[in-house]
PDB file of C-alpha atoms in Angstrom:
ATOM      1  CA  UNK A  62      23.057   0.629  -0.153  1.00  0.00           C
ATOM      2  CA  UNK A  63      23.991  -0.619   3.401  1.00  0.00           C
ATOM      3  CA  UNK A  64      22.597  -4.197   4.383  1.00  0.00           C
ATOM      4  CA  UNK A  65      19.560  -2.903   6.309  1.00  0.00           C
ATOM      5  CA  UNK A  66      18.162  -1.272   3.546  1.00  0.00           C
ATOM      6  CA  UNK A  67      18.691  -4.046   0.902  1.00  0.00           C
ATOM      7  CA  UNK A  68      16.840  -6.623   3.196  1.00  0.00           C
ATOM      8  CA  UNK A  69      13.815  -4.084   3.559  1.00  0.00           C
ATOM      9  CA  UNK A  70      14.368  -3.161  -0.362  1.00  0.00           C
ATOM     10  CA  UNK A  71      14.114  -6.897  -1.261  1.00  0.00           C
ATOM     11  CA  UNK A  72      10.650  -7.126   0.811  1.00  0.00           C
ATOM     12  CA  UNK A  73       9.265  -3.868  -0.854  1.00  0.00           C
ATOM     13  CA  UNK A  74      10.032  -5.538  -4.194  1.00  0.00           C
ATOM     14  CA  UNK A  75       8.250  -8.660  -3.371  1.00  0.00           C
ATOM     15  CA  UNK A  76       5.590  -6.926  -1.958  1.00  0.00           C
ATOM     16  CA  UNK A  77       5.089  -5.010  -5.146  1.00  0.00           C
ATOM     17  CA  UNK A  78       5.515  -7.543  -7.084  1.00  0.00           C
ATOM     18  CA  UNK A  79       2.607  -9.894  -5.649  1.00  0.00           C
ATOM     19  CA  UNK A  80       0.325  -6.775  -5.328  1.00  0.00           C
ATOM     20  CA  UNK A  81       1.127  -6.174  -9.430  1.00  0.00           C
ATOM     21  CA  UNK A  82       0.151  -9.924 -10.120  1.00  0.00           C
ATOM     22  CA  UNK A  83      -2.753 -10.265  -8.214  1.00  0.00           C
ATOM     23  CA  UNK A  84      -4.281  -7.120  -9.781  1.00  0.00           C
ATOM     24  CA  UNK A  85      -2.622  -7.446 -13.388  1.00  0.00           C
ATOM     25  CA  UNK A  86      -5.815  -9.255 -14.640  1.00  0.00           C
ATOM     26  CA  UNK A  87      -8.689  -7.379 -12.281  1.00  0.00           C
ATOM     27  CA  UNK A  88     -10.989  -4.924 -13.394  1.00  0.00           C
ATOM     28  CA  UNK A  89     -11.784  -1.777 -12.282  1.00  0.00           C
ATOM     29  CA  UNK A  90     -15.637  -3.414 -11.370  1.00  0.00           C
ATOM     30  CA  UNK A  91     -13.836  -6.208  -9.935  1.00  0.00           C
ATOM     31  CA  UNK A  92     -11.822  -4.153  -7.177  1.00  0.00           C
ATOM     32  CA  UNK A  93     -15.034  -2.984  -6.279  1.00  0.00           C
ATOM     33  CA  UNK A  94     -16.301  -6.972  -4.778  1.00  0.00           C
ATOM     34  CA  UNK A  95     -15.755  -7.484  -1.305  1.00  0.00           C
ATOM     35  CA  UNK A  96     -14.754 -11.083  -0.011  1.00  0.00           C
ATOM     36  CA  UNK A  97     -16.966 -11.312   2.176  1.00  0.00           C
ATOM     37  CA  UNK A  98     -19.734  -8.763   3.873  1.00  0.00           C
ATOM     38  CA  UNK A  99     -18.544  -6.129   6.055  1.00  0.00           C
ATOM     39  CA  UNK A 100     -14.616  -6.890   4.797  1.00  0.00           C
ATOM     40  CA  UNK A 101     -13.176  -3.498   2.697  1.00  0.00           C
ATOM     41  CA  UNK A 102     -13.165  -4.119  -1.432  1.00  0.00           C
ATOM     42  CA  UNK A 103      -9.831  -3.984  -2.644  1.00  0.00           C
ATOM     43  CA  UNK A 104     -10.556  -0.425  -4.202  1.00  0.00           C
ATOM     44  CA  UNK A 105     -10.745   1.505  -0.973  1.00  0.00           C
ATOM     45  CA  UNK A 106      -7.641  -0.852   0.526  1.00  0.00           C
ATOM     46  CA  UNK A 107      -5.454   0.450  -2.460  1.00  0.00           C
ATOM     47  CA  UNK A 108      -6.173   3.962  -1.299  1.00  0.00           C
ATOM     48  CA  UNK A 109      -5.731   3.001   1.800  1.00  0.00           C
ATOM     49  CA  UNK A 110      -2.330   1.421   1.366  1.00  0.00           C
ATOM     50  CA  UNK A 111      -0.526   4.021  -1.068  1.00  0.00           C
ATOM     51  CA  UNK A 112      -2.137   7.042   1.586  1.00  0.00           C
ATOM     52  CA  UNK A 113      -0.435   5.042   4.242  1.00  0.00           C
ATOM     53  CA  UNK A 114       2.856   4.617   2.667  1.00  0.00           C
ATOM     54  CA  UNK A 115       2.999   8.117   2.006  1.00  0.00           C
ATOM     55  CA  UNK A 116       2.077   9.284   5.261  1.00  0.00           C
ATOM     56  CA  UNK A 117       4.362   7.172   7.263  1.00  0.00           C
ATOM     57  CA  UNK A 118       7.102   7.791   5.012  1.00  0.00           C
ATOM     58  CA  UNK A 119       6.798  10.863   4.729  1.00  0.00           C
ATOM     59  CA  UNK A 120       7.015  11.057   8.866  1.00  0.00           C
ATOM     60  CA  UNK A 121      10.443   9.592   9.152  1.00  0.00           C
ATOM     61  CA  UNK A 122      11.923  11.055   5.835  1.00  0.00           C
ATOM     62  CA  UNK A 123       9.670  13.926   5.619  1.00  0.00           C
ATOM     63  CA  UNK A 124       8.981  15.652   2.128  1.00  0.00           C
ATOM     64  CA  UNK A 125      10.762  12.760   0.718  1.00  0.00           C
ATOM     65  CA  UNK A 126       7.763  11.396  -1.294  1.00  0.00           C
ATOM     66  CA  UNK A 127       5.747  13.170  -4.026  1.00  0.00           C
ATOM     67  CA  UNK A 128       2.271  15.207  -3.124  1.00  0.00           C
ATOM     68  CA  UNK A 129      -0.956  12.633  -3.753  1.00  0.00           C
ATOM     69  CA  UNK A 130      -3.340  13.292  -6.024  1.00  0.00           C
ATOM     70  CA  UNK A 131      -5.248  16.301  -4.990  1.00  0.00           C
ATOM     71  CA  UNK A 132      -8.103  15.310  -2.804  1.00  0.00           C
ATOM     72  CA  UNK A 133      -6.975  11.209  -3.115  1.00  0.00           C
ATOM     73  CA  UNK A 134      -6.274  10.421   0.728  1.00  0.00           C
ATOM     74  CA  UNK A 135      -9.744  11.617   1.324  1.00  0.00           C
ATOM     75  CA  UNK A 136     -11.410   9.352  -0.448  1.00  0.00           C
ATOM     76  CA  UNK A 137      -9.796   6.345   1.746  1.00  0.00           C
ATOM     77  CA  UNK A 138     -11.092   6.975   5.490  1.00  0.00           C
ATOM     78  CA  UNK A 139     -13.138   4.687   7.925  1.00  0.00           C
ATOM     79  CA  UNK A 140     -16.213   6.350   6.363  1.00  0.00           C
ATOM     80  CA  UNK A 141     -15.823   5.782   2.719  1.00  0.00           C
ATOM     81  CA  UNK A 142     -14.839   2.080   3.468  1.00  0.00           C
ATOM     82  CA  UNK A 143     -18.379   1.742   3.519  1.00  0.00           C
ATOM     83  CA  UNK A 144     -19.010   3.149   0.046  1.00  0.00           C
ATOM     84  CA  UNK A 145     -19.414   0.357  -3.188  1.00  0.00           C
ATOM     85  CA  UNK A 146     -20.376   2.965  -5.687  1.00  0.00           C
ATOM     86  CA  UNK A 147     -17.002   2.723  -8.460  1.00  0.00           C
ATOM     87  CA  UNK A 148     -17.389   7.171  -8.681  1.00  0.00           C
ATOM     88  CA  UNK A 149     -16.049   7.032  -5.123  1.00  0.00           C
ATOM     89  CA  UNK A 150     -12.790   5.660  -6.046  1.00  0.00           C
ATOM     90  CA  UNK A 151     -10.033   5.665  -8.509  1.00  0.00           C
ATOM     91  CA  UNK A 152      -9.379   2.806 -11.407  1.00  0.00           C
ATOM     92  CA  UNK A 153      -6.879   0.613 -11.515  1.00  0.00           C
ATOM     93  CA  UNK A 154      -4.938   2.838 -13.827  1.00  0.00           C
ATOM     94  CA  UNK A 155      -5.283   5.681 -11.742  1.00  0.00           C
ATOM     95  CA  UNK A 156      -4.046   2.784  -8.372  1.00  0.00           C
ATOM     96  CA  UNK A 157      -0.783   1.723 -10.222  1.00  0.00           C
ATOM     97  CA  UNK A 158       0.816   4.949 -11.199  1.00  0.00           C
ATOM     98  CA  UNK A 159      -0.229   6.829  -8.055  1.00  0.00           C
ATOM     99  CA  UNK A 160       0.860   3.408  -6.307  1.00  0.00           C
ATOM    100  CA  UNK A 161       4.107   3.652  -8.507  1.00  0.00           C
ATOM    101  CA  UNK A 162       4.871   7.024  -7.953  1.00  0.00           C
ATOM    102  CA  UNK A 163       4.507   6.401  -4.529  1.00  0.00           C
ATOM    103  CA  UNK A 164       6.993   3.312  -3.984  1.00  0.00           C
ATOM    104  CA  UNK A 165       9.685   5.015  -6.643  1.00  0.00           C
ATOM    105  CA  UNK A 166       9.870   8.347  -3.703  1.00  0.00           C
ATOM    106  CA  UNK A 167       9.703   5.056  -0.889  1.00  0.00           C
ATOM    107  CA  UNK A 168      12.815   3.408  -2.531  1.00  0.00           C
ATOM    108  CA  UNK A 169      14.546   6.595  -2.885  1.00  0.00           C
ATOM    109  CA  UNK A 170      14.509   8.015   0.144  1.00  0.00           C
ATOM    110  CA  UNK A 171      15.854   4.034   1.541  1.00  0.00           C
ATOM    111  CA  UNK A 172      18.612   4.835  -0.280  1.00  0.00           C
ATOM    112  CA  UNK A 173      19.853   7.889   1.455  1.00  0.00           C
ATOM    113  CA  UNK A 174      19.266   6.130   4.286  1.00  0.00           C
ATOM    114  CA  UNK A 175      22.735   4.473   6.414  1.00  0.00           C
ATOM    115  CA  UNK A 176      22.223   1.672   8.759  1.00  0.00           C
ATOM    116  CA  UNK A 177      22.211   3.603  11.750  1.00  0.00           C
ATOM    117  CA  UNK A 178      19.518   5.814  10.205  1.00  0.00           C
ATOM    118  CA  UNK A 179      17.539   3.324  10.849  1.00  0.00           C
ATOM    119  CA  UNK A 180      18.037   2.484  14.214  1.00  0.00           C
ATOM    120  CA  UNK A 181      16.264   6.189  14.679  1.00  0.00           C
ATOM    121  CA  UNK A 182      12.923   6.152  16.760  1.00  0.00           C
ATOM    122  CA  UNK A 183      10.128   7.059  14.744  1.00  0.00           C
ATOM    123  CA  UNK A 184       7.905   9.948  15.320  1.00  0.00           C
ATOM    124  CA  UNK A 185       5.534   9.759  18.335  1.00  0.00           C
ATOM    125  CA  UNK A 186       2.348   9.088  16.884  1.00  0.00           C
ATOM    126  CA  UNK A 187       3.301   6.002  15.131  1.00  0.00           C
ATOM    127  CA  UNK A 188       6.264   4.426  17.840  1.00  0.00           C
ATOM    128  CA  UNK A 189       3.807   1.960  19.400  1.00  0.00           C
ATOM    129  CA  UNK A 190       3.333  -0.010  16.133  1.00  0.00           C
ATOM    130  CA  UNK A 191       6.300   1.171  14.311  1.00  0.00           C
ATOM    131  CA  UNK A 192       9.032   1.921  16.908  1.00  0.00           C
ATOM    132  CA  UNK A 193      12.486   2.991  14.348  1.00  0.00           C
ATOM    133  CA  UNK A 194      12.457   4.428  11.004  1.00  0.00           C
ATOM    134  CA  UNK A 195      13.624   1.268   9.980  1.00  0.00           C
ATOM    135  CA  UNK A 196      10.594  -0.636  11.112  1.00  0.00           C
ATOM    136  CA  UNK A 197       8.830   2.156   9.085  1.00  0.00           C
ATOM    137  CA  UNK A 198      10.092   1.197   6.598  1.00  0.00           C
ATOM    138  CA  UNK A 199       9.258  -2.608   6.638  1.00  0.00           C
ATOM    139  CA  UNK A 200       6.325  -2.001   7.607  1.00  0.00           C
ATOM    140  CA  UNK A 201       5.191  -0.669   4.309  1.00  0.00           C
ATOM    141  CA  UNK A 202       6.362  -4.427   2.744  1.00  0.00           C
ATOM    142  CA  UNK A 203       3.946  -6.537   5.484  1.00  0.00           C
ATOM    143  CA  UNK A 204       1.176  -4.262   5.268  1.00  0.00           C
ATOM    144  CA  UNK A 205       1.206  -4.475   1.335  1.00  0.00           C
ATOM    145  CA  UNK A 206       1.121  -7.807   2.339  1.00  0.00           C
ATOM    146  CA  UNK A 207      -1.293  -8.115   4.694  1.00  0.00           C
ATOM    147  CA  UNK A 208      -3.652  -6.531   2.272  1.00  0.00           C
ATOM    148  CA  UNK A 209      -3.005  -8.762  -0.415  1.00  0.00           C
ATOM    149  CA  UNK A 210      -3.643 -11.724   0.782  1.00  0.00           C
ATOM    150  CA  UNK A 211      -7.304 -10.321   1.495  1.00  0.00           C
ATOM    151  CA  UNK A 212      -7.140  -9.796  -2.512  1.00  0.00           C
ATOM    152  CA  UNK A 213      -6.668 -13.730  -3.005  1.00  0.00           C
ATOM    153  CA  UNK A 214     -10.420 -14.326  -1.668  1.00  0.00           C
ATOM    154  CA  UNK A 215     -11.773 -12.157  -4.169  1.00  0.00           C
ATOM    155  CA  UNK A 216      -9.520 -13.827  -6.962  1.00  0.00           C
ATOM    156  CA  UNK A 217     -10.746 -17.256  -5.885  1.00  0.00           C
ATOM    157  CA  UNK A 218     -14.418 -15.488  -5.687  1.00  0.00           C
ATOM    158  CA  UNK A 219     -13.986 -14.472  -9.316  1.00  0.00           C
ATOM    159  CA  UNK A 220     -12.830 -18.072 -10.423  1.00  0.00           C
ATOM    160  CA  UNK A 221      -9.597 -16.896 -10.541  1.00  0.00           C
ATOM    161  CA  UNK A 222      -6.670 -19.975 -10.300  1.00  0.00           C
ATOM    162  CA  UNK A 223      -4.223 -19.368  -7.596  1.00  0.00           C
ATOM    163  CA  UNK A 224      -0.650 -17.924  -8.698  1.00  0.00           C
ATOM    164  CA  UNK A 225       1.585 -18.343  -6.165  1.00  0.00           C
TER     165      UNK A 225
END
């Protein structure tokens, strides 16, 4: 694995990591709370993020990650955001291996990848926020992230002590 990919490998991990502690002692009633009115419960972002990671992925490595559950990334759209009734969404069970599956095909296909790889522009569609395949690739680590740290609010919310 060439430097590039070790760096962005590194912030997947991390990424992962933080999103596995900060749900490891949630329930599946508690991803339904939002932090605050009008923000997105951290059911629908967790759809959100693993349809995202697959479908930018997939866009610069294409086919390289595994199909999503059958009808899954329509459940997570700018309409459903809205929705707080738990037979909308997945459970956390459901989240983690899907989310799992997801990140094992994301690794894998970083792997193949070279260093120049991922100096290559990235599709169209995506290029003004995500300009290389490389930055594609990162960006799957800060919007994990981003997200995330939107799940500390509810923690807090829940009585929750910090961890980090």
């Amino acid at each position: 694995m060439g430097m590039v990919a070790n760096i962005i490998k590194q912030s997947l991990e991390m990424a992962a990591s933080c999103a596995s502690s900060y749900l490891e002692d949630l329930s599946d009633d508690d991803l339904l709370i939002r932090p605050v009115e009008g923000a997105n419960h951290i059911a629908w972002q967790l759809g959100h993020l693993i349809t995202s990671e697959h479908n930018l992925i997939n866009m610069v490595c294409p086919g390289s990650l595994p199909d999503l559950p059958t009808g899954f990334p329509e459940r997570y759209t700018q309409e459903t955001s809205e929705l707080n009734d738990a037979g909308a969404f997945h459970t956390k069970d459901e989240y983690l291996k899907v989310m799992d599956e997801q990140r094992t095909g994301t690794l894998a296909a970083l792997d193949r990848l070279n260093d120049a790889d991922f100096e290559q522009p990235a599709p169209e569609p995506i290029r003004e926020y995500s300009p290389t395949v490389g930055a594609t690739f990162a960006l799957q680590a800060t919007h994990w992230m981003m997200h995330t740290g939107q799940w500390v609010i509810v923690r807090r919310k829940l009585g929750r002590k910090p961890l980090f």
